[in-house]
CSV table of C-alpha atoms and ligand atoms in Angstrom, one decimal:
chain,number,residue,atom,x,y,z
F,1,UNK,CA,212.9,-89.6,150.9
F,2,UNK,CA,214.4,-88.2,147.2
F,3,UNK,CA,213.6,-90.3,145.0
F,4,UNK,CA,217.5,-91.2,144.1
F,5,UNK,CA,218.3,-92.6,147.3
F,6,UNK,CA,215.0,-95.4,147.0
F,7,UNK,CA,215.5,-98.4,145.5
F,8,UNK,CA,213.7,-99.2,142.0
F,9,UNK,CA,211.3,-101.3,143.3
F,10,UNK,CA,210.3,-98.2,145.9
F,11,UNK,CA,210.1,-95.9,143.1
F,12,UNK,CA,208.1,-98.3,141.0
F,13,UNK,CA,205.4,-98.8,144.2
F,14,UNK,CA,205.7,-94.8,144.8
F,15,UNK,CA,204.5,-94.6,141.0
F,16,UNK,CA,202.1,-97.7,141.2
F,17,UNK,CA,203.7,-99.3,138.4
F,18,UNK,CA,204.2,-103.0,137.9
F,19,UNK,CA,207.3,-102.2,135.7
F,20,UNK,CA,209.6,-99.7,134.5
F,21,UNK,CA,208.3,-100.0,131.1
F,22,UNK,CA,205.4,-97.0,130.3
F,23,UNK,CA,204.1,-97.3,126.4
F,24,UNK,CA,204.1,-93.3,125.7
F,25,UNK,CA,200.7,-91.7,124.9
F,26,UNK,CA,200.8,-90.9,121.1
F,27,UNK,CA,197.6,-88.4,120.0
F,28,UNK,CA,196.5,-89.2,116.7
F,29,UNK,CA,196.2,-92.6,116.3
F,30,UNK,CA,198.5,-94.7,117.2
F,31,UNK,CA,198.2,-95.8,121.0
F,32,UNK,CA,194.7,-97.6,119.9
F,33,UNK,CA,192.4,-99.7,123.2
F,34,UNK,CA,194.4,-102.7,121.9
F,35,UNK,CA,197.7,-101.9,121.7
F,36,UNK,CA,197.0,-100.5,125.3
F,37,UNK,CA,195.8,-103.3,126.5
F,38,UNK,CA,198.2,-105.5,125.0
F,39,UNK,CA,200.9,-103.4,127.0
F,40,UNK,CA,198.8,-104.0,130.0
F,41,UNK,CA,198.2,-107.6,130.2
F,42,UNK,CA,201.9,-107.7,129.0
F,43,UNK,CA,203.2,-106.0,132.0
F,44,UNK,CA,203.8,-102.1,130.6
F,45,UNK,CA,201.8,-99.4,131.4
F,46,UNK,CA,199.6,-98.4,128.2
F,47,UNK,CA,198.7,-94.9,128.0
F,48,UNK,CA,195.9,-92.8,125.5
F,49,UNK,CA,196.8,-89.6,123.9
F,50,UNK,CA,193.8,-87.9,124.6
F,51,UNK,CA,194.9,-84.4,123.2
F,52,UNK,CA,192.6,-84.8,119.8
F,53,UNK,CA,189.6,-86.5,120.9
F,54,UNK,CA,186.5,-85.2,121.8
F,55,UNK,CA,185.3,-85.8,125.7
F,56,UNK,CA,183.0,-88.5,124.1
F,57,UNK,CA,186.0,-90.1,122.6
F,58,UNK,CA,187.4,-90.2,125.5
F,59,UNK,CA,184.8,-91.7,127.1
F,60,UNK,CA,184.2,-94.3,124.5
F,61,UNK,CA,188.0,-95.4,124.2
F,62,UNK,CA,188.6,-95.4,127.8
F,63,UNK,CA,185.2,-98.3,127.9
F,64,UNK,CA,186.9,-100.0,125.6
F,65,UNK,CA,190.3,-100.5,126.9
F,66,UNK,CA,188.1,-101.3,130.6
F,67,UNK,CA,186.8,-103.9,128.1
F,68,UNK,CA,190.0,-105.6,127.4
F,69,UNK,CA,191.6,-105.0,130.8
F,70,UNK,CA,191.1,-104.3,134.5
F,71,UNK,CA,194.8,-103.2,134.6
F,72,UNK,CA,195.6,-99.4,135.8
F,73,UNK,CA,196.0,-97.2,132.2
F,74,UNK,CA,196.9,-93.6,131.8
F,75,UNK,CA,195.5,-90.5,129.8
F,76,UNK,CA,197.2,-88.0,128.6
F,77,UNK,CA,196.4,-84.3,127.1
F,78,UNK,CA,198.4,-81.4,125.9
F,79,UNK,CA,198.2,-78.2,128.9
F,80,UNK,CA,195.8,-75.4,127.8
F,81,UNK,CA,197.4,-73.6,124.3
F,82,UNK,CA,196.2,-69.9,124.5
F,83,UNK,CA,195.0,-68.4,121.2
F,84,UNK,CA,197.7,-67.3,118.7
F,85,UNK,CA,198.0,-63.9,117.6
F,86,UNK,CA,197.1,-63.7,113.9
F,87,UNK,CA,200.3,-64.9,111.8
F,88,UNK,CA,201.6,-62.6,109.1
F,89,UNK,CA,203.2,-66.2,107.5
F,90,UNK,CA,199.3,-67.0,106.6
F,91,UNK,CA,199.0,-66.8,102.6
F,92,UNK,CA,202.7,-68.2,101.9
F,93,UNK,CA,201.7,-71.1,104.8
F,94,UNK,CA,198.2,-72.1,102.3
F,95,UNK,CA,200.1,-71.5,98.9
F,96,UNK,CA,202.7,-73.8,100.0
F,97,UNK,CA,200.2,-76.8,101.2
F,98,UNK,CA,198.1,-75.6,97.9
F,99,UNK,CA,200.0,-77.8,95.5
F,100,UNK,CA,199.9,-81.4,97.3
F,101,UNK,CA,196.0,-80.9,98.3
F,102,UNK,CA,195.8,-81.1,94.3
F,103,UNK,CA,197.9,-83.9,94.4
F,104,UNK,CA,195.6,-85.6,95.9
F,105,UNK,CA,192.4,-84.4,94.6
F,106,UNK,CA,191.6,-82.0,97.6
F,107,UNK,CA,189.8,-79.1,97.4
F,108,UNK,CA,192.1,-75.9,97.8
F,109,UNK,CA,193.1,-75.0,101.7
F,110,UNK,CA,191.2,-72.6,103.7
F,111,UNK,CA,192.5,-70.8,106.6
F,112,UNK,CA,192.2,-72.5,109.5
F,113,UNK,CA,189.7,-71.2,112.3
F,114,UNK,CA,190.8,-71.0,115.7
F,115,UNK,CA,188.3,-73.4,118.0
F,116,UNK,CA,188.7,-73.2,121.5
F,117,UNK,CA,190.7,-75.9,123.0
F,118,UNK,CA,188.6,-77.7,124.6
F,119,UNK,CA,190.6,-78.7,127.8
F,120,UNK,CA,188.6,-78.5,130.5
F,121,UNK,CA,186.1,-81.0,128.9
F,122,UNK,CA,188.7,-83.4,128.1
F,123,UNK,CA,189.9,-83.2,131.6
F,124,UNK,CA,186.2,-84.1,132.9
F,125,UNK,CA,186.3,-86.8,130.7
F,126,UNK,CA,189.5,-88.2,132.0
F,127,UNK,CA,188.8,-87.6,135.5
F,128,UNK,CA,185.6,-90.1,134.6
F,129,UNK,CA,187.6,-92.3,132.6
F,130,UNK,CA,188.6,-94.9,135.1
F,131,UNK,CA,192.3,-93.5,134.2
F,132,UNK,CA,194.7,-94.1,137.2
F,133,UNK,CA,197.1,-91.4,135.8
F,134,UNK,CA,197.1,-88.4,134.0
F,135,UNK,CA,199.8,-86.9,132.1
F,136,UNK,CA,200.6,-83.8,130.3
F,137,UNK,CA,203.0,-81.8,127.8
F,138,UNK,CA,203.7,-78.9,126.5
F,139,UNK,CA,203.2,-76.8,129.7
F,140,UNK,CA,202.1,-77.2,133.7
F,141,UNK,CA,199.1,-79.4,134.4
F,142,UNK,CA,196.7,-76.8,135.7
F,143,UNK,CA,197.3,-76.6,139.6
F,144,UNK,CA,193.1,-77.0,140.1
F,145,UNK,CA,193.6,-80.3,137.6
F,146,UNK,CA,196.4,-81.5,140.1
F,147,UNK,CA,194.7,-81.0,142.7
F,148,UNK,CA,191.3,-83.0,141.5
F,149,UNK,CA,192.9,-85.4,139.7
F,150,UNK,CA,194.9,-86.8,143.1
F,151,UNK,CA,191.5,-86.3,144.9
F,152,UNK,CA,190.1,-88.7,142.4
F,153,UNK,CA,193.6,-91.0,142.9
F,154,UNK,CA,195.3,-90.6,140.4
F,155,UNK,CA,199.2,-90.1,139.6
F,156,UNK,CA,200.4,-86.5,138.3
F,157,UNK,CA,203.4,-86.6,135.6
F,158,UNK,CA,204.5,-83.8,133.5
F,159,UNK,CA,206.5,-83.6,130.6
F,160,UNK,CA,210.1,-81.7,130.9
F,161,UNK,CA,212.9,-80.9,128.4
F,162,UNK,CA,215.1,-79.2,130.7
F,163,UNK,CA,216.3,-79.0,134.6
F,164,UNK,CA,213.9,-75.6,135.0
F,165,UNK,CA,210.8,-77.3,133.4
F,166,UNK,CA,211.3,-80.4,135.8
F,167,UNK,CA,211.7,-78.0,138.9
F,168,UNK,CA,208.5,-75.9,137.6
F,169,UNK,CA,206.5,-79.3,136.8
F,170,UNK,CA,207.5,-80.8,140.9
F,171,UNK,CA,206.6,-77.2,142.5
F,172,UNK,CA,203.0,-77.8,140.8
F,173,UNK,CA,202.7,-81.0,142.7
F,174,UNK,CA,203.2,-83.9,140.1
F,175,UNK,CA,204.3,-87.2,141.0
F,176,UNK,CA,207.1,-87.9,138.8
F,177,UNK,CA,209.0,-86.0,136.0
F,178,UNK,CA,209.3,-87.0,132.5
F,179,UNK,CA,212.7,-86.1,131.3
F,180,UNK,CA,212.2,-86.2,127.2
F,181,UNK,CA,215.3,-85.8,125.6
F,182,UNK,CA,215.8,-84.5,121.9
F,183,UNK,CA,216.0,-87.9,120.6
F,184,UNK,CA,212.7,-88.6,121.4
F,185,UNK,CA,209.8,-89.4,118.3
F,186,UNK,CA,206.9,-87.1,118.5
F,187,UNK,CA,206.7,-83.7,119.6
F,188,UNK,CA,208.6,-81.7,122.4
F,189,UNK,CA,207.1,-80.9,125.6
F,190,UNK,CA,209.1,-78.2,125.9
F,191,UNK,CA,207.2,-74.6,127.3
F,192,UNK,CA,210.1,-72.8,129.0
F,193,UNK,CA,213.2,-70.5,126.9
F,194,UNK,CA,213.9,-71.3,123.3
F,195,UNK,CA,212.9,-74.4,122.1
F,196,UNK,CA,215.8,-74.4,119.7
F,197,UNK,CA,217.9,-74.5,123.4
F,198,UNK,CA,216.0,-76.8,124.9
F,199,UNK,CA,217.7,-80.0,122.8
F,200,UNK,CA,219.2,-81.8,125.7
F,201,UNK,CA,219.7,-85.7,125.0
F,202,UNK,CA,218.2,-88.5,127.2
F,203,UNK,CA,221.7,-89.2,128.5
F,204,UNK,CA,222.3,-86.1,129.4
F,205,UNK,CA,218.8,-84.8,130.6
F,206,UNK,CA,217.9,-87.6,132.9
F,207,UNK,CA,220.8,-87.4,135.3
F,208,UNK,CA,220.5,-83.6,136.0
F,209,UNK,CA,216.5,-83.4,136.0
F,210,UNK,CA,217.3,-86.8,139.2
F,211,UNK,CA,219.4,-84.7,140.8
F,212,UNK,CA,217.2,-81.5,140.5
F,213,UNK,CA,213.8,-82.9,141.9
F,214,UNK,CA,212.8,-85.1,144.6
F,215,UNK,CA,210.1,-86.9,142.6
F,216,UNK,CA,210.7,-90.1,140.5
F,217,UNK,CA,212.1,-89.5,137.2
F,218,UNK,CA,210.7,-91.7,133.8
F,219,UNK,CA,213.3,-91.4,130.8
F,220,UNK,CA,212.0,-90.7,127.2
F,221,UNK,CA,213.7,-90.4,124.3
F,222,UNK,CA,215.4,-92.9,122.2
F,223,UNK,CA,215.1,-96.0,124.5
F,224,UNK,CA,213.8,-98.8,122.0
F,225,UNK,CA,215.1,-102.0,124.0
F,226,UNK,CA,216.4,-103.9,127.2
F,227,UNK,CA,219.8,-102.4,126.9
F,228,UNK,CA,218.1,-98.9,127.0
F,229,UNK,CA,216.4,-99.1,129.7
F,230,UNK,CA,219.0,-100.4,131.7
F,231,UNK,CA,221.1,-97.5,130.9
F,232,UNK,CA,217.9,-95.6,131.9
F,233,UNK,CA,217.5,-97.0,135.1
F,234,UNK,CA,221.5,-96.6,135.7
F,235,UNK,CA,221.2,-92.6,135.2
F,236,UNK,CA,218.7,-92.8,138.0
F,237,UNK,CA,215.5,-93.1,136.5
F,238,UNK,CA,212.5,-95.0,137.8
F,239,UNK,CA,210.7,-96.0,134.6
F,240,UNK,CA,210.8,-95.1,130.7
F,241,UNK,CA,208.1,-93.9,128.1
F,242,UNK,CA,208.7,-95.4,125.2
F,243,UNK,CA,206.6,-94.3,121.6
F,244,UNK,CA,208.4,-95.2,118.6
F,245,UNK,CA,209.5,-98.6,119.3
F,246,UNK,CA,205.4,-98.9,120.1
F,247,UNK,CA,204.1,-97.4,116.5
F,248,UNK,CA,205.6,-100.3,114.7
F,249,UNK,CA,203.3,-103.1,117.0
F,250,UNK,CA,200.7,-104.8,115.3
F,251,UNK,CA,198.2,-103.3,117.4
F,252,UNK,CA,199.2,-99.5,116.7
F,253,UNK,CA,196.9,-97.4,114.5
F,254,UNK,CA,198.9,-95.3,112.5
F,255,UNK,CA,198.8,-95.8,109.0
F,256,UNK,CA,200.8,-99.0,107.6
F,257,UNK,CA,202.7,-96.3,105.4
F,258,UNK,CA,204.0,-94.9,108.4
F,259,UNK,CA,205.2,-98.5,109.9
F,260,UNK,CA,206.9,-99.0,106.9
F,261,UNK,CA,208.8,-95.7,106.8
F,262,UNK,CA,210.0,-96.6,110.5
F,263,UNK,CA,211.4,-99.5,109.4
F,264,UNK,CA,212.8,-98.8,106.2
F,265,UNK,CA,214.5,-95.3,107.3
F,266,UNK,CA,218.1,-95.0,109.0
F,267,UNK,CA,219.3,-93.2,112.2
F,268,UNK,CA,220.0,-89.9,110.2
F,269,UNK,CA,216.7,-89.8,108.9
F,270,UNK,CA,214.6,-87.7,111.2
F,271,UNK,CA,214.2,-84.1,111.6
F,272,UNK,CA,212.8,-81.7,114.3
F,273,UNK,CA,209.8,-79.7,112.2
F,274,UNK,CA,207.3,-77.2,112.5
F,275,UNK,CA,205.8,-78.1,109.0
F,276,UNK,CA,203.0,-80.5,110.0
F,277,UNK,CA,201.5,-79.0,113.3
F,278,UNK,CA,203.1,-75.5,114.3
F,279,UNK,CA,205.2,-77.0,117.3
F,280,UNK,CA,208.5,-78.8,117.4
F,281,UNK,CA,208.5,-82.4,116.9
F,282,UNK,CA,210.7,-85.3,115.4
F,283,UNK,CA,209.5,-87.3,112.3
F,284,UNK,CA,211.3,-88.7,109.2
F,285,UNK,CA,211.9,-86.5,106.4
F,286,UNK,CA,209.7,-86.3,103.4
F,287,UNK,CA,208.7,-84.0,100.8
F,288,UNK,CA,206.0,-82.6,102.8
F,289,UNK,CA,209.0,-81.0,105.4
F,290,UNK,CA,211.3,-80.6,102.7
F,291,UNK,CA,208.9,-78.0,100.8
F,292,UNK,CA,207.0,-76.6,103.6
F,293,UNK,CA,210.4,-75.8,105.7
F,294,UNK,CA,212.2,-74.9,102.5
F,295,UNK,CA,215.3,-72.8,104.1
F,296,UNK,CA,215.4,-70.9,101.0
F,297,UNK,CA,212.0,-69.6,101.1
F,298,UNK,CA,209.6,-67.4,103.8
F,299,UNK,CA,208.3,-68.6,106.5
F,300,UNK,CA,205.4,-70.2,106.0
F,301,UNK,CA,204.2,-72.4,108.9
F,302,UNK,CA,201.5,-71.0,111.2
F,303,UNK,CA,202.0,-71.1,115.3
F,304,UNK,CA,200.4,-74.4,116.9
F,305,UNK,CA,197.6,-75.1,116.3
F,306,UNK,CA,197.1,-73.7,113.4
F,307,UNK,CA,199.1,-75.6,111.5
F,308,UNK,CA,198.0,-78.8,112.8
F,309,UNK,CA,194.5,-77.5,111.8
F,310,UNK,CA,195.7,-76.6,108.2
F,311,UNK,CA,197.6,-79.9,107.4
F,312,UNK,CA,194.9,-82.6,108.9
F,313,UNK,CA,192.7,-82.9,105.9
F,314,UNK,CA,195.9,-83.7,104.1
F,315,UNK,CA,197.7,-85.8,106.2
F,316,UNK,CA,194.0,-87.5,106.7
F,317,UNK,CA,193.8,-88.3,102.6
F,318,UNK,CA,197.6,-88.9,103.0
F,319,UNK,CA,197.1,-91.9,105.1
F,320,UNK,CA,193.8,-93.5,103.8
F,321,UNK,CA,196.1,-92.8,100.5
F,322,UNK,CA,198.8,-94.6,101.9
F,323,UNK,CA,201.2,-91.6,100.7
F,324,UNK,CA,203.9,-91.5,103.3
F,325,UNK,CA,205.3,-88.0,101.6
F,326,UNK,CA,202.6,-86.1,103.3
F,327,UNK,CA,202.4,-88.0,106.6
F,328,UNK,CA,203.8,-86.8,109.6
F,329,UNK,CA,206.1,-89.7,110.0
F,330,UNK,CA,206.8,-89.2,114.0
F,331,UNK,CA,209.4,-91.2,114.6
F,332,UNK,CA,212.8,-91.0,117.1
F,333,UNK,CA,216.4,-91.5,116.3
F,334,UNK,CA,216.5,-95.2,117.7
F,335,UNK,CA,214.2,-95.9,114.7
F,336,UNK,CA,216.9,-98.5,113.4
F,337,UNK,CA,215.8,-101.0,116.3
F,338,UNK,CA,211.9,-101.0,115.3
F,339,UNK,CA,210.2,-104.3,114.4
F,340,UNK,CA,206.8,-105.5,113.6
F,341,UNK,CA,205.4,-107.5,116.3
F,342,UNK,CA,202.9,-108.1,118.7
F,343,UNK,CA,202.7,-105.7,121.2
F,344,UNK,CA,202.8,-108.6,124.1
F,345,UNK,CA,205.9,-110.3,123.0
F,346,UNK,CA,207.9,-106.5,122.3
F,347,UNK,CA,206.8,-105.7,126.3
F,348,UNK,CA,207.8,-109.5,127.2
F,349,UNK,CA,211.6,-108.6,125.5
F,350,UNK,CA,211.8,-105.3,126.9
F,351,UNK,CA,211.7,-106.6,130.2
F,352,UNK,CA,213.7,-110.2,130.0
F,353,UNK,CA,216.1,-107.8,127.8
F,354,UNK,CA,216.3,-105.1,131.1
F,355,UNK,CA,217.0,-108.0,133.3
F,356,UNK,CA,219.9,-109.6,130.8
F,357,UNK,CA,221.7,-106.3,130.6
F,358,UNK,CA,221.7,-105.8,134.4
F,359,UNK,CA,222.6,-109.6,135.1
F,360,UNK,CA,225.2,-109.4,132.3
F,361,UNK,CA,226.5,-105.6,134.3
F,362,UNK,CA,226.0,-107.0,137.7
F,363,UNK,CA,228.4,-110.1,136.6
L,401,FMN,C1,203.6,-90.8,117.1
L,401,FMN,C2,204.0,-90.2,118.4
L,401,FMN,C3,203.0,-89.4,119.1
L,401,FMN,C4,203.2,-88.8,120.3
L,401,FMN,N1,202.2,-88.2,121.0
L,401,FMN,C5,202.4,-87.7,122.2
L,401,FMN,C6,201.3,-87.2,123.0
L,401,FMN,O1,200.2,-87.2,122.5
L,401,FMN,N2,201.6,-86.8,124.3
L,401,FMN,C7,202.8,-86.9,124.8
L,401,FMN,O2,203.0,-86.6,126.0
L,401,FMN,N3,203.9,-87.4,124.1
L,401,FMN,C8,203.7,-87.8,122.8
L,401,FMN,N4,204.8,-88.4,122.1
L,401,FMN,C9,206.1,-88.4,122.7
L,401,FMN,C10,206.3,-89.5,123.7
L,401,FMN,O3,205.6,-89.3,124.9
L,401,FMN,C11,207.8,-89.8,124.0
L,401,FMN,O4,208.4,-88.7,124.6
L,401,FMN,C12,208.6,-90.2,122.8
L,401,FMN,O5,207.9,-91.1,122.0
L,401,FMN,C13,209.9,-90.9,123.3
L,401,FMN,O6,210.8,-91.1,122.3
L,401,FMN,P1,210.9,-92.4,121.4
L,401,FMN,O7,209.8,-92.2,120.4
L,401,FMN,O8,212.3,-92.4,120.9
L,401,FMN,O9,210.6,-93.6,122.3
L,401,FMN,C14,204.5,-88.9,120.9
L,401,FMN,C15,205.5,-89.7,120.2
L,401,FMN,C16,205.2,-90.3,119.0
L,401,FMN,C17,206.3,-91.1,118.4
């Protein structure tokens, strides 16, 4: 049966969730074991961003969130990046980081080695990791990763930014699409055409990519409450995969600096950028973006992941410095709606807020 013409609570048993509300997997920090499990025991999904740890790390923070809960979690990982060809933008791209690793005492930048990415031993690890579902962005899970991973019981989803990456991500095999739309915090999954084209809003993205596939479709992008998830669930989506409205939970690991620049910035305040990591993603503006994607001046940001290589030992002392103008301040553009809380009473809202707004629509 397409997934439009089931009911939610068939798409939601087709999916194995126990709600429509998935806490997105954010690499680097801030989906931690306890905000995880707090999501969890709460009645979300928590999910790991497993894209910068080591297979051992993913070992070790999978045994720890099996420590706090025996409810299903998810892990997630970037597809496989091929190496970059060497970038002509490479002296500008250290001479314009130069200056703020002085700032803050650093020694000057090198150029960043390439080191192999590792996938294939992070997906080992997750396949071990008592995950029940494995995600992925930025590309096609590996068809021999699809494959094993449902051998070993485990849901597929893939990350889409457009009606062709959808269709390519459901030929593959997964079990339901996320449809991330342009207002979403973080980076974009995109990997087909122009990512400058590929800047479809949630609203507009989710409706299209239902009636494209047959798989269930989870919205991301801007949802930050009840209200938004309803509207999710009206444009024919299953579940949502939320991350910004997660970063500002007690239990999240980024840097307080960051917290605070969620809920201190406005709804005009976020960018797409290259600056910090090489790919597309959505953060608030600061000086760090400013200079490094100066429109004025050369290029000067390397292909991914150089550039994620390049900036970490700065946004690293940026954070333990609780400087917030060298962070990478991912963040979406429903920011405005943030608060700090517990992570069990923001799940707890989310869903008594879904069932308000589609008691108060029904009425
Ligand atoms: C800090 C941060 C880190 C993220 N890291 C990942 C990631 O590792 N993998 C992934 O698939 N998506 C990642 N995302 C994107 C989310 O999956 C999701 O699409 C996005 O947060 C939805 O938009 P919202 O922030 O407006 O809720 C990240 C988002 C944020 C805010």
């Amino acid at each position: 049966m397409p997934a439009h013409s089931e009911s939610l609570a068939e798409s939601l048993e087709r999916l194995g969730l126990r709600s429509p509300v998935i806490q997105a997997p954010m690499a680097g920090g801030g989906d931690t074991a306890a905000l995880v499990a707090a999501v969890n025991e709460a009645g979300g999904l928590g999910f790991v961003g497993a894209a910068y740890l080591t297979d051992a790390q993913i070992a070790e923070r999978a045994r720890d969130i099996r420590g706090r809960t025996a409810l299903p979690f998810g892990v997630n990982l970037f597809a496989p990046t091929p190496a970059p060809a060497p970038s002509p933008a490479l002296a500008e791209a250290l001479a314009r980081v130069a200056p703020f690793h002085a700032e803050l005492g650093l020694p000057a930048p090198e150029a960043p080695a390439y080191a192999e990415d590792g996938f294939d031993r992070r997906f080992a690890a997750l396949l071990d990791s008592g995950a029940a579902f494995y995600s992925v962005t930025f590309g096609l899970p590996p068809a021999d990763t699809v494959a094993a991973a449902k051998a070993h019981g485990l849901r597929v989803l893939g990350t889409a930014t457009t009606v062709a990456e959808a269709v390519a991500l459901e030929r593959v095999g997964v079990d339901a699409v996320i449809a991330q739309g342009s207002e979403a915090g973080g980076h974009r999954g995109s990997f087909i055409g122009d990512p400058a084209a590929n800047l479809i809003g949630t609203m507009a993205l989710v409706p299209q990519v239902v009636d494209a596939v047959g798989v269930p479709v989870i919205a991301s992008g801007g949802i930050m409450d009840g209200r938004g998830i309803a509207a999710a669930l009206a444009l024919g989506a299953a579940a949502v995969q939320m991350g910004t409205v997660f970063l500002t939970c007690d239990e999240a690991g980024v840097p307080d600096a960051h917290k605070d620049a969620i809920l201190a910035a406005r709804e005009d305040q976020t960018r797409l950028t290259r600056a910090f990591s090489g790919r597309p993603a959505r953060g608030i503006v600061n000086r760090f973006m400013a200079t490094v994607e100066d429109p004025r001046a050369p290029d000067a940001v390397l292909p991914f992941p150089m550039q994620n290589t390049l900036t970490r030992p700065l946004r690293t002392a940026a954070g333990k410095a609780g400087r917030a103008e060298f962070l990478s301040l991912w963040a979406g553009q429903g920011l405005g709606l943030a608060r700090r809380r517990p992570a069990a009473g923001l799940v707890a809202d989310l869903l008594r807020g879904t069932e308000a707004t589609l008691g108060r629509l029904a009425r």
